[in-house]
Coordinates of C-alpha atoms and ligand atoms in Angstrom, one line a residue:
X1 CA 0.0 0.0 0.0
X2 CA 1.0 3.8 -0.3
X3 CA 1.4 5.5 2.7
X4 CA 2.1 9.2 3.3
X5 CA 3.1 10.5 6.9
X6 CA 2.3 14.2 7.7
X7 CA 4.7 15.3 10.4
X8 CA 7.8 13.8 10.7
X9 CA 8.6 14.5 14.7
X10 CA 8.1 11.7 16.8
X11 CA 5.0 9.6 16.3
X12 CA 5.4 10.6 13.0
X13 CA 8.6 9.0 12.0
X14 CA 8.1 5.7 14.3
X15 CA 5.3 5.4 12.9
X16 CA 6.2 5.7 9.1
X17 CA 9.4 3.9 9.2
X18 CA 7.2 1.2 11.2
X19 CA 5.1 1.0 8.1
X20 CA 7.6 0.6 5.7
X21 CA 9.1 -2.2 7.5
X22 CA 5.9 -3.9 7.1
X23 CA 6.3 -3.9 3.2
X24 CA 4.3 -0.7 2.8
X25 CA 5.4 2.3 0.3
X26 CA 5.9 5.2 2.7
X27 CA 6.9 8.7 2.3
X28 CA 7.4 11.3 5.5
X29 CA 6.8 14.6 4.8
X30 CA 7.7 17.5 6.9
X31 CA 7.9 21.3 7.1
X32 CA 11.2 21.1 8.5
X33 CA 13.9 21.3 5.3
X34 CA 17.0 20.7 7.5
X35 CA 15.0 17.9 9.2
X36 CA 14.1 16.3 5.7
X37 CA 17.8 17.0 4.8
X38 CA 19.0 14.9 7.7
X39 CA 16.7 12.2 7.4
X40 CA 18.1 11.8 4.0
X41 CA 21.4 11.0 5.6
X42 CA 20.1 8.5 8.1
X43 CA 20.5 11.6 11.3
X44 CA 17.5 11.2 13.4
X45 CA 16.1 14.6 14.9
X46 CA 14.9 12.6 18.3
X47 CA 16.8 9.8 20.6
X48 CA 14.9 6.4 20.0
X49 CA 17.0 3.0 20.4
X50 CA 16.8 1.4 16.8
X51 CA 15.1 3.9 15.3
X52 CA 18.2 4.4 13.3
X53 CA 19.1 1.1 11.7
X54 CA 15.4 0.7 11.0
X55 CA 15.3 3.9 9.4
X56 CA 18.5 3.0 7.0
X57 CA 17.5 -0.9 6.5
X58 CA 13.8 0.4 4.6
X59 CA 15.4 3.6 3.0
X60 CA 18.0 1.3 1.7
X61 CA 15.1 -1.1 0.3
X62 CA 13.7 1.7 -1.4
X63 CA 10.1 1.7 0.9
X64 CA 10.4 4.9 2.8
X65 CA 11.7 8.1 1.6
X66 CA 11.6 11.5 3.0
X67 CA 9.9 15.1 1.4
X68 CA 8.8 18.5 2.1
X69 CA 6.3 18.4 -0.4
X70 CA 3.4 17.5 0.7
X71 CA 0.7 17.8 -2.7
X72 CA 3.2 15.3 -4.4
X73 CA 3.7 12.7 -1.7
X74 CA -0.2 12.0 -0.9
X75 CA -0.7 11.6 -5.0
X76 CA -2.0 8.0 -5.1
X77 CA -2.0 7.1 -1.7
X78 CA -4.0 4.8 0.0
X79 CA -3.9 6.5 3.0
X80 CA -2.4 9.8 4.7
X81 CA -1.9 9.8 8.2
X82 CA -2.0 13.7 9.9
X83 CA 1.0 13.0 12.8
X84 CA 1.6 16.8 13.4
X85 CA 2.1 18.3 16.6
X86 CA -0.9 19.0 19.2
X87 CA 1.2 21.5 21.8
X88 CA -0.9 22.8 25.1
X89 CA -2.4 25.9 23.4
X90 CA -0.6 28.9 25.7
X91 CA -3.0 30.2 28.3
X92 CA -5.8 27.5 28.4
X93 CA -4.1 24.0 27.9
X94 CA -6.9 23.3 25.7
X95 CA -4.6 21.4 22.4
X96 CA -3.6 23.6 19.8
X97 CA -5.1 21.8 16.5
X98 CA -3.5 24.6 14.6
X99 CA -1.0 22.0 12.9
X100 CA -3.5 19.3 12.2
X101 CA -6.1 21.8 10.4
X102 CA -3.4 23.3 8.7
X103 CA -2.1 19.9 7.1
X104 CA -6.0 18.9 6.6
X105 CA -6.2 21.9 4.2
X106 CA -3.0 21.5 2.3
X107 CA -4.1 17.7 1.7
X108 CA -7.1 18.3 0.5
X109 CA -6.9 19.5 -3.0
X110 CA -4.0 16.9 -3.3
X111 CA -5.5 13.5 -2.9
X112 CA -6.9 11.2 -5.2
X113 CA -10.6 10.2 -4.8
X114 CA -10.6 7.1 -1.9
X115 CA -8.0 7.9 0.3
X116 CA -8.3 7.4 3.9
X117 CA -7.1 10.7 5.9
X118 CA -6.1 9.1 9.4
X119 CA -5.2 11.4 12.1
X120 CA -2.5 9.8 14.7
X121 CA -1.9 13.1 16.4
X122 CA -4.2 13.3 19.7
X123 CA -6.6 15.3 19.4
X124 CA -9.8 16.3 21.5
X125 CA -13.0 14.4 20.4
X126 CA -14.9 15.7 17.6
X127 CA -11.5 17.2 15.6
X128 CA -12.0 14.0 12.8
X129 CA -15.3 16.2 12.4
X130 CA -13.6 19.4 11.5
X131 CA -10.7 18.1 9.5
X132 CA -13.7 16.7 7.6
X133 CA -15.7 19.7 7.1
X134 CA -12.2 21.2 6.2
X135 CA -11.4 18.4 3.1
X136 CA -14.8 18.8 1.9
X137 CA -15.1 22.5 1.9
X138 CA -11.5 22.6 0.0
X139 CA -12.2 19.4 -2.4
X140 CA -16.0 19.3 -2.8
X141 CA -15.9 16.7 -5.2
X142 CA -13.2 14.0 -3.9
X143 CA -14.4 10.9 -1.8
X144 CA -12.9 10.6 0.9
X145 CA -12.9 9.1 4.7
X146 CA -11.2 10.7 7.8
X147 CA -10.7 7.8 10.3
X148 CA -8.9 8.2 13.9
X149 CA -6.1 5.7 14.7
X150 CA -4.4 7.0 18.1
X151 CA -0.9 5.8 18.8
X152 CA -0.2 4.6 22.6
X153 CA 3.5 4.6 21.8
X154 CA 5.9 4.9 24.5
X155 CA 9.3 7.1 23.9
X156 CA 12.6 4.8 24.7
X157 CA 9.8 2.0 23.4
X158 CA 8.3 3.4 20.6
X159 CA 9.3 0.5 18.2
X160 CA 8.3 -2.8 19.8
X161 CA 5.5 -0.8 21.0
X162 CA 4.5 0.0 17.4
X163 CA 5.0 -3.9 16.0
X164 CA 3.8 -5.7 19.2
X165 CA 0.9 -3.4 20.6
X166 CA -1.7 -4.6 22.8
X167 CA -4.5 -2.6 20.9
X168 CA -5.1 -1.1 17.5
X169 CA -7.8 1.2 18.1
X170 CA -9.4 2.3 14.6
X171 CA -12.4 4.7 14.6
X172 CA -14.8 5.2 11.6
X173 CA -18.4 4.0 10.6
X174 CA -17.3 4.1 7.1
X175 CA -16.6 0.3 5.9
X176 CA -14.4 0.6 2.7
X177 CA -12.3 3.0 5.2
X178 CA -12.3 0.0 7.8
X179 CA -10.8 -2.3 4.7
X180 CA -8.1 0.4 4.0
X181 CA -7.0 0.3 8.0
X182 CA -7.2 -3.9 7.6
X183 CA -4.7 -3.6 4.7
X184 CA -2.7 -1.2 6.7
X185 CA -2.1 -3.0 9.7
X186 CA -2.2 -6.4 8.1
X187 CA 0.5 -8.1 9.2
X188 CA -0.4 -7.2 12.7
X189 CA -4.0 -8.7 12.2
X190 CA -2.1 -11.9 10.8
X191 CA -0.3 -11.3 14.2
X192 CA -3.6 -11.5 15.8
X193 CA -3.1 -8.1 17.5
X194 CA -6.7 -6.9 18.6
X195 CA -7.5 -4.3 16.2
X196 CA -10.9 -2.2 17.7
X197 CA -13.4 -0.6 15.7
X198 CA -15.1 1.9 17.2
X199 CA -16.8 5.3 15.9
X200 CA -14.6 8.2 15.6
X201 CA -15.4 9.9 18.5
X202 CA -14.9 7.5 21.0
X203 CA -12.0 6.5 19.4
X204 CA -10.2 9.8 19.9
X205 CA -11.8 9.8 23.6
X206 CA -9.7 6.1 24.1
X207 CA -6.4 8.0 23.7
X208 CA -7.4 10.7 26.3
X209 CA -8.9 7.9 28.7
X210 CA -5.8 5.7 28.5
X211 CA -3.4 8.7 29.1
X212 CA -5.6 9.8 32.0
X213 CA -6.1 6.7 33.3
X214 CA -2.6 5.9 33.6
X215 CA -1.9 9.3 35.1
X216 CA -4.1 8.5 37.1
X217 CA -2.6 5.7 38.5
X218 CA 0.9 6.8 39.1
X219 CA -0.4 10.1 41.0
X220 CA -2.2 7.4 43.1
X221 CA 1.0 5.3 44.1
X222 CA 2.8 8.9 44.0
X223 CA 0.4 9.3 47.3
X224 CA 0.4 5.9 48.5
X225 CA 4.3 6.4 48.6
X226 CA 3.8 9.8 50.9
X227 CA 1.2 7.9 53.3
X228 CA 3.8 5.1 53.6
X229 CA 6.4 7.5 54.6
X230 CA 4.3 8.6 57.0
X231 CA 2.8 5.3 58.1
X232 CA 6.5 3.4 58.1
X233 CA 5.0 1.2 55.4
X234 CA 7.0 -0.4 52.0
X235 CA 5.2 1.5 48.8
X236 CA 7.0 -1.0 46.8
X237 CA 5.5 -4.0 49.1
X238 CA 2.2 -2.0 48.5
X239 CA 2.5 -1.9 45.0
X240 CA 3.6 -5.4 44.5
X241 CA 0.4 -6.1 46.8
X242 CA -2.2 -4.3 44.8
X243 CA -1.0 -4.8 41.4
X244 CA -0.8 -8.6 41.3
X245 CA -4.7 -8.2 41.7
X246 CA -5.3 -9.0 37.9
X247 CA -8.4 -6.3 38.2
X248 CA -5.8 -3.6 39.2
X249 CA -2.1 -5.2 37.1
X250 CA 0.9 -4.2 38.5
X251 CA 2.1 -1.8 35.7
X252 CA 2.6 2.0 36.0
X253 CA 3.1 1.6 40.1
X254 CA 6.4 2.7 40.3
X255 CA 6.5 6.1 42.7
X256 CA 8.7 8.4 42.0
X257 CA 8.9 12.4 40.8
X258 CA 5.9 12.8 39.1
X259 CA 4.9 11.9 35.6
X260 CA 6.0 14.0 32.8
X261 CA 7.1 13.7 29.1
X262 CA 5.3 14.9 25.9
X263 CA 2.0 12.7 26.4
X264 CA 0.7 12.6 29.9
X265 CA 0.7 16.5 31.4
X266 CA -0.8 17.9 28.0
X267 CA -3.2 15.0 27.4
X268 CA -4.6 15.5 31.0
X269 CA -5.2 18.7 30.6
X270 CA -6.8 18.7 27.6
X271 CA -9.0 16.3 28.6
X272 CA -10.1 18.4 31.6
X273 CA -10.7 21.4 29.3
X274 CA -13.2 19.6 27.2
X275 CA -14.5 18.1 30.0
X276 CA -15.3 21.3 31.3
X277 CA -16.2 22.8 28.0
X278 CA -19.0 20.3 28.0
X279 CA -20.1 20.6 31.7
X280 CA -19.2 17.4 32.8
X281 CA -15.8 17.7 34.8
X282 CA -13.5 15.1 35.6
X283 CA -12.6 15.6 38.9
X284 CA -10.8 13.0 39.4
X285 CA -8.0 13.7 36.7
X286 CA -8.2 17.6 37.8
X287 CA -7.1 16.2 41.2
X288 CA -4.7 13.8 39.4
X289 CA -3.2 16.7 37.0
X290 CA -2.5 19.6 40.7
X291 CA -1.2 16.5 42.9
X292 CA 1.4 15.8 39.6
X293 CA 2.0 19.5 39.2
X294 CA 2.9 20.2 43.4
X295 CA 4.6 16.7 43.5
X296 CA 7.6 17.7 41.4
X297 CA 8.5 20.9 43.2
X298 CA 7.9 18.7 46.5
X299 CA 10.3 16.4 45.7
X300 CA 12.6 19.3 44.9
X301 CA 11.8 19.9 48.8
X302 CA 12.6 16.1 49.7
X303 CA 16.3 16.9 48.5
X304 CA 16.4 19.8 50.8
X305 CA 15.0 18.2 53.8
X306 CA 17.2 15.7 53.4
X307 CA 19.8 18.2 54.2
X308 CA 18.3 19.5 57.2
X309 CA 16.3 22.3 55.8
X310 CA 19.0 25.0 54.1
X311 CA 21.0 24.2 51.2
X312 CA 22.2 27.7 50.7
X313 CA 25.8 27.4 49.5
X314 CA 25.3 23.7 49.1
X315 CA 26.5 21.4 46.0
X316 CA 23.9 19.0 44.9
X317 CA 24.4 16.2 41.8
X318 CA 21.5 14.8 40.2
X319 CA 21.5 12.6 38.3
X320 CA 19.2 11.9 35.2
X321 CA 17.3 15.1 33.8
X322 CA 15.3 13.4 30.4
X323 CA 11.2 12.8 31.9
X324 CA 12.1 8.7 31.7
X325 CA 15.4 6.5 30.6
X326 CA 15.9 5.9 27.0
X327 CA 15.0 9.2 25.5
X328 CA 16.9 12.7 25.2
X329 CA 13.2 14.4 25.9
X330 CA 12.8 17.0 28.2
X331 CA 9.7 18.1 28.3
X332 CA 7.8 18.5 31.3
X333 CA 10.4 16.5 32.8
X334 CA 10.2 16.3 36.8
X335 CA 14.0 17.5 37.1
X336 CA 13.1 21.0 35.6
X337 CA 11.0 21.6 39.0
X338 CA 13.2 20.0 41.1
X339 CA 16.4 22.2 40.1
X340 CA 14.3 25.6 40.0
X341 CA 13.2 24.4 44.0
X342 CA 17.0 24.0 44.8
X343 CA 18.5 26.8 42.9
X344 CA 15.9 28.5 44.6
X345 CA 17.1 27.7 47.8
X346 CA 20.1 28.8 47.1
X347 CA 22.1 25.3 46.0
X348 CA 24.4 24.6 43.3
X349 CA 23.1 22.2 41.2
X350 CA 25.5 19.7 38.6
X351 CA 24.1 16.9 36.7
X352 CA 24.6 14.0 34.8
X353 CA 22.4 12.6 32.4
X354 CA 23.7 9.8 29.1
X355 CA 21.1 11.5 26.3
X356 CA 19.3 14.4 27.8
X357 CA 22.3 17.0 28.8
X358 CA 21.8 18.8 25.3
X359 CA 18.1 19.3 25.4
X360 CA 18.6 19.4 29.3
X361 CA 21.0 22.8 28.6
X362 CA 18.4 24.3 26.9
X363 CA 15.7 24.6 29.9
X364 CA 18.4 24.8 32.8
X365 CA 20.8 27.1 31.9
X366 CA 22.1 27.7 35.5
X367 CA 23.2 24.0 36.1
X368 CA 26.7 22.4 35.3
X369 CA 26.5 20.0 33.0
X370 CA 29.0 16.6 33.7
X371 CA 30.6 14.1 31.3
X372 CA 29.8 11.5 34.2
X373 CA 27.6 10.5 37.5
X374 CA 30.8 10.8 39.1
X375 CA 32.1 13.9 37.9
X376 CA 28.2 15.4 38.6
X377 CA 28.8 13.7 42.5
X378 CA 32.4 15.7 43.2
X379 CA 32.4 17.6 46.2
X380 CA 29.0 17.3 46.3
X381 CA 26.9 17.6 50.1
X382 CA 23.9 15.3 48.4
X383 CA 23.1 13.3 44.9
X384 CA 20.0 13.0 44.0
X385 CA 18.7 10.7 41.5
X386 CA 15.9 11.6 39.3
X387 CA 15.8 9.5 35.9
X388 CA 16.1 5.7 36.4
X389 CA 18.8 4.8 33.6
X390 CA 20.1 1.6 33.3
X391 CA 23.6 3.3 33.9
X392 CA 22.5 4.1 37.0
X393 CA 22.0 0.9 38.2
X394 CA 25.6 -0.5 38.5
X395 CA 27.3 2.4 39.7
X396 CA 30.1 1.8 41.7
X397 CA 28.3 2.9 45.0
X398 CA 32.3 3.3 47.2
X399 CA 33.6 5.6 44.2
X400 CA 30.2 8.0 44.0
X401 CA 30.7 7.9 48.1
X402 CA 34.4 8.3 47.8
X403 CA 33.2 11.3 44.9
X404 CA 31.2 13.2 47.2
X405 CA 31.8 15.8 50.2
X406 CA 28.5 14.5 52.0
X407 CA 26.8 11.5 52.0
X408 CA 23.2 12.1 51.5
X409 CA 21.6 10.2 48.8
X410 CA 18.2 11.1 47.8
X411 CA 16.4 8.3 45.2
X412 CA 13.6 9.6 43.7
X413 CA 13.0 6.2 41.8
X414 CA 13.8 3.6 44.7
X415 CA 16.6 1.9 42.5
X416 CA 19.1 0.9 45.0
X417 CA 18.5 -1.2 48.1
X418 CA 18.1 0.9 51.2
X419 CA 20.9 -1.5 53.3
X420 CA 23.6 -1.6 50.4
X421 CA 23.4 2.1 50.0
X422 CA 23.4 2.3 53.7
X423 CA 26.3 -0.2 53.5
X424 CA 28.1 2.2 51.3
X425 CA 28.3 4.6 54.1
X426 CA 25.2 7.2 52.4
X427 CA 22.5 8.9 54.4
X428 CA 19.4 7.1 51.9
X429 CA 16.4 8.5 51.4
X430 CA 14.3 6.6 48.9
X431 CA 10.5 7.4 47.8
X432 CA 7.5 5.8 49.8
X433 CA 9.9 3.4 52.0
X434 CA 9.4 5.4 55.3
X435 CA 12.3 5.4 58.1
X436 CA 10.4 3.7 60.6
X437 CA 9.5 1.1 58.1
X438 CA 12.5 -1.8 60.1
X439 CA 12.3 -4.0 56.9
X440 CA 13.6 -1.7 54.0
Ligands
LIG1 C1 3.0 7.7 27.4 C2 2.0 6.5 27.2 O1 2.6 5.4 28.0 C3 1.9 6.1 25.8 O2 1.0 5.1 25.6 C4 1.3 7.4 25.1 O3 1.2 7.1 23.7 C5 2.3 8.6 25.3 O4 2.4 8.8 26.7 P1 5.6 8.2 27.4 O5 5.2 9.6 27.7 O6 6.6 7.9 26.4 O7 4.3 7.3 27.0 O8 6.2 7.5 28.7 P2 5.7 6.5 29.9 O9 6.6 5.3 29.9 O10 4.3 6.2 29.8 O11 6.0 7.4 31.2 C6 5.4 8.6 31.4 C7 5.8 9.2 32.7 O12 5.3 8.5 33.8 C8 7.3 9.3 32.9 O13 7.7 10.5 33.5 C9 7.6 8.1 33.9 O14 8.7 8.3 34.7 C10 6.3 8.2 34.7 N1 5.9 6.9 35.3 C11 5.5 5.8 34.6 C12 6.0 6.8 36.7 O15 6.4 7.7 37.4 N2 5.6 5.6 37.3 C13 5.2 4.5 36.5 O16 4.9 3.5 37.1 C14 5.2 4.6 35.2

């Protein structure tokens, strides 16, 4: 089939190279020239393990090329997928469709009569309506279909998410669209992937609901972790405890700094804003979206406490800035509250992070940037972890002590055991695993 990919950022690129791999003719188009031009030489504009070779490996087979003309590359497609950015419109937090209704009207007078218009980008229910109206107003004559097909990719994941998803949720009434989105994901139905159809609208309300509901469950642990400090209690005996319920799982009930990333903090609100718009809040996810938004400065706090209350003067390494491992994304991460709360309190703040210290730069101009956890931990009074990498996991616990001027280590992501750390000669602090807890 003949694929064209509007937006060639994240879900955009994943998905299109993702396509291509499974034997489809695919072309990303972006805006971006100097993106376009590095695509051409196999330089990927985001951090996503693999994303690379699989890039190369289906340019090099001749299935998935890269344009910034858009009219030619959705000629004789059987479908064009709209994967253009939906930022948090300034002000309200309502999304900013601006992108997608932009790239509905450029398509329109360009395709050919039967395409299928998908739109990946999230976007607040009744949007497949508009872009509609928008196609039809511009091409009055063309038939056509606009279907939603949300994406519940993970960044760091993205791939295997992509190829081995638990869901394929497809929403349109129109049944020679349905056959176009069969053909499209075909060898994933041969894979027996469950592949949804469901109307359009509730289709784009499943991406919101996932997101929410998943936000929803890590601000819930986030304050199950506070009442355990408080109560002397395990959060990760608790979460172990709760989650092996099969009604409840036991994924996404790992405490920590707060969610963040490009996803969950814009998606929640948006979903509150329509919500509202249609007088029927969602309390719960309002709850779940000012809990998220206090808990990062709070933990920012934690650090300080965990120096006796004034870090004035005081040298503090963190380590890991990116939202989540495996990506060089910075956005909404937790550790841009956390270092405004210390700089605030007057600390000095170096880091450490493998991917993110480029990006990182960029938002935190006022921290030192280090080649490594070790260089970040010199002469330090505390080191906070903030970003569970792998790296991270095997450090050599004597030479970060050795490193150091204090001893205080702050884990925001409960990766090291409480008695080795302790056994190290650190003052641990750990999230949700409370001090008067005797078996952490
Ligand atoms: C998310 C959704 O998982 C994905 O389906 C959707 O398409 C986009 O948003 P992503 O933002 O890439 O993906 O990251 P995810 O792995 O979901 O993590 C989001 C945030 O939640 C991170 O900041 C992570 O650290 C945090 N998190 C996740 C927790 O704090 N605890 C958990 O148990 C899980």
């Amino acid at each position: 089939m003949k694929i064209a990919m509007i937006g060639s950022g994240y879900v955009g690129l994943v998905s299109g190279a993702c396509f291509a791999d499974f034997g489809h003719q695919v072309v990303c188009v972006d805006k971006d020239s100097s993106k376009i031009e590095r695509l051409n030489a196999n330089i990927m504009p985001i951090y996503e393990p693999g994303l690379d070779a699989l890039v190369k490996t289906n340019v090099d087979a001749g299935r998935l090329a890269f344009s910034t003309d858009l009219a030619s590359s959705v000629k004789g497609c059987d479908a064009v997928f709209i994967a253009v950015g939906t930022p948090s419109r300034r002000g309200d937090g309502h999304a900013d469709l601006s992108y997608v209704y932009a790239a509905a009207k450029e398509l329109a007078g360009a395709i050919d009569p039967k395409t299928v218009v998908v739109t990946k980008s999230t976007v607040p229910v009744g949007t497949g309506d508009e872009v509609e109206r928008i196609i039809r107003e511009a091409n009055p004559g063309v038939e056509f279909a606009v279907v939603s097909n949300p994406e519940f990719l993970r960044e760091g994941a993205a791939i295997g998410d992509f190829k081995r998803p638990d869901r394929i949720v497809v929403g349109s009434n129109v049944e020679w669209a349905r056959d176009v989105m069969r053909g499209v994901y075909r060898p994933l139905f041969l894979n027996e992937s469950p592949i949804l159809f469901t109307s359009r609208r509730s289709s784009e309300l499943i991406k919101y609901a996932a997101n929410a509901f998943l936000a929803t469950k890590i601000t819930f642990i986030n304050e199950m972790a506070d009442l355990c400090e408080k109560l002397g209690a395990n959060v990760q005996d608790v979460s172990r405890g709760i989650g092996l319920d099969n009604r409840i799982g036991a994924k996404f009930l790992h405490a920590g700094p707060g969610y963040g990333g490009s996803c969950f903090p814009k998606d929640t609100l948006a979903l509150l804003k329509t919500a509202q718009d249609n007088d029927t809040p969602v309390r719960i996810v309002e709850a779940v979206v000012q809990a998220n938004d206090l808990r990062k400065r709070a933990m920012g706090r934690k650090i300080v406490n965990a120096l006796g209350g004034d870090v004035r003067g005081m040298k503090i390494g963190l380590l890991g800035l990116t939202f989540k491992p495996n990506t060089d994304d910075m956005r909404d991460a937790p550790s841009i509250a956390i270092v405004q709360t210390l700089l605030d309190a007057g600390a000095v703040v170096h880091a450490h992070d493998p991917e993110g210290m480029e990006e990182a730069a960029k938002v935190m101009p006022d921290v030192v940037m280090c080649q490594s956890p070790y260089a970040a931990a010199q002469n330090a009074d505390a080191v906070a972890l903030v970003t569970e990498w792998d790296a991270y996991r095997a450090l050599d616990m004597g030479k970060l002590h050795a490193a150091m001027k204090g001893n205080v280590l702050v884990d925001l992501r409960n990766i090291y055991r409480p008695a080795e750390a302790e056994a190290a000669g650190f003052t641990y602090v750990s999230v949700g695993r409370g001090p008067l807890s005797p078996e952490v």
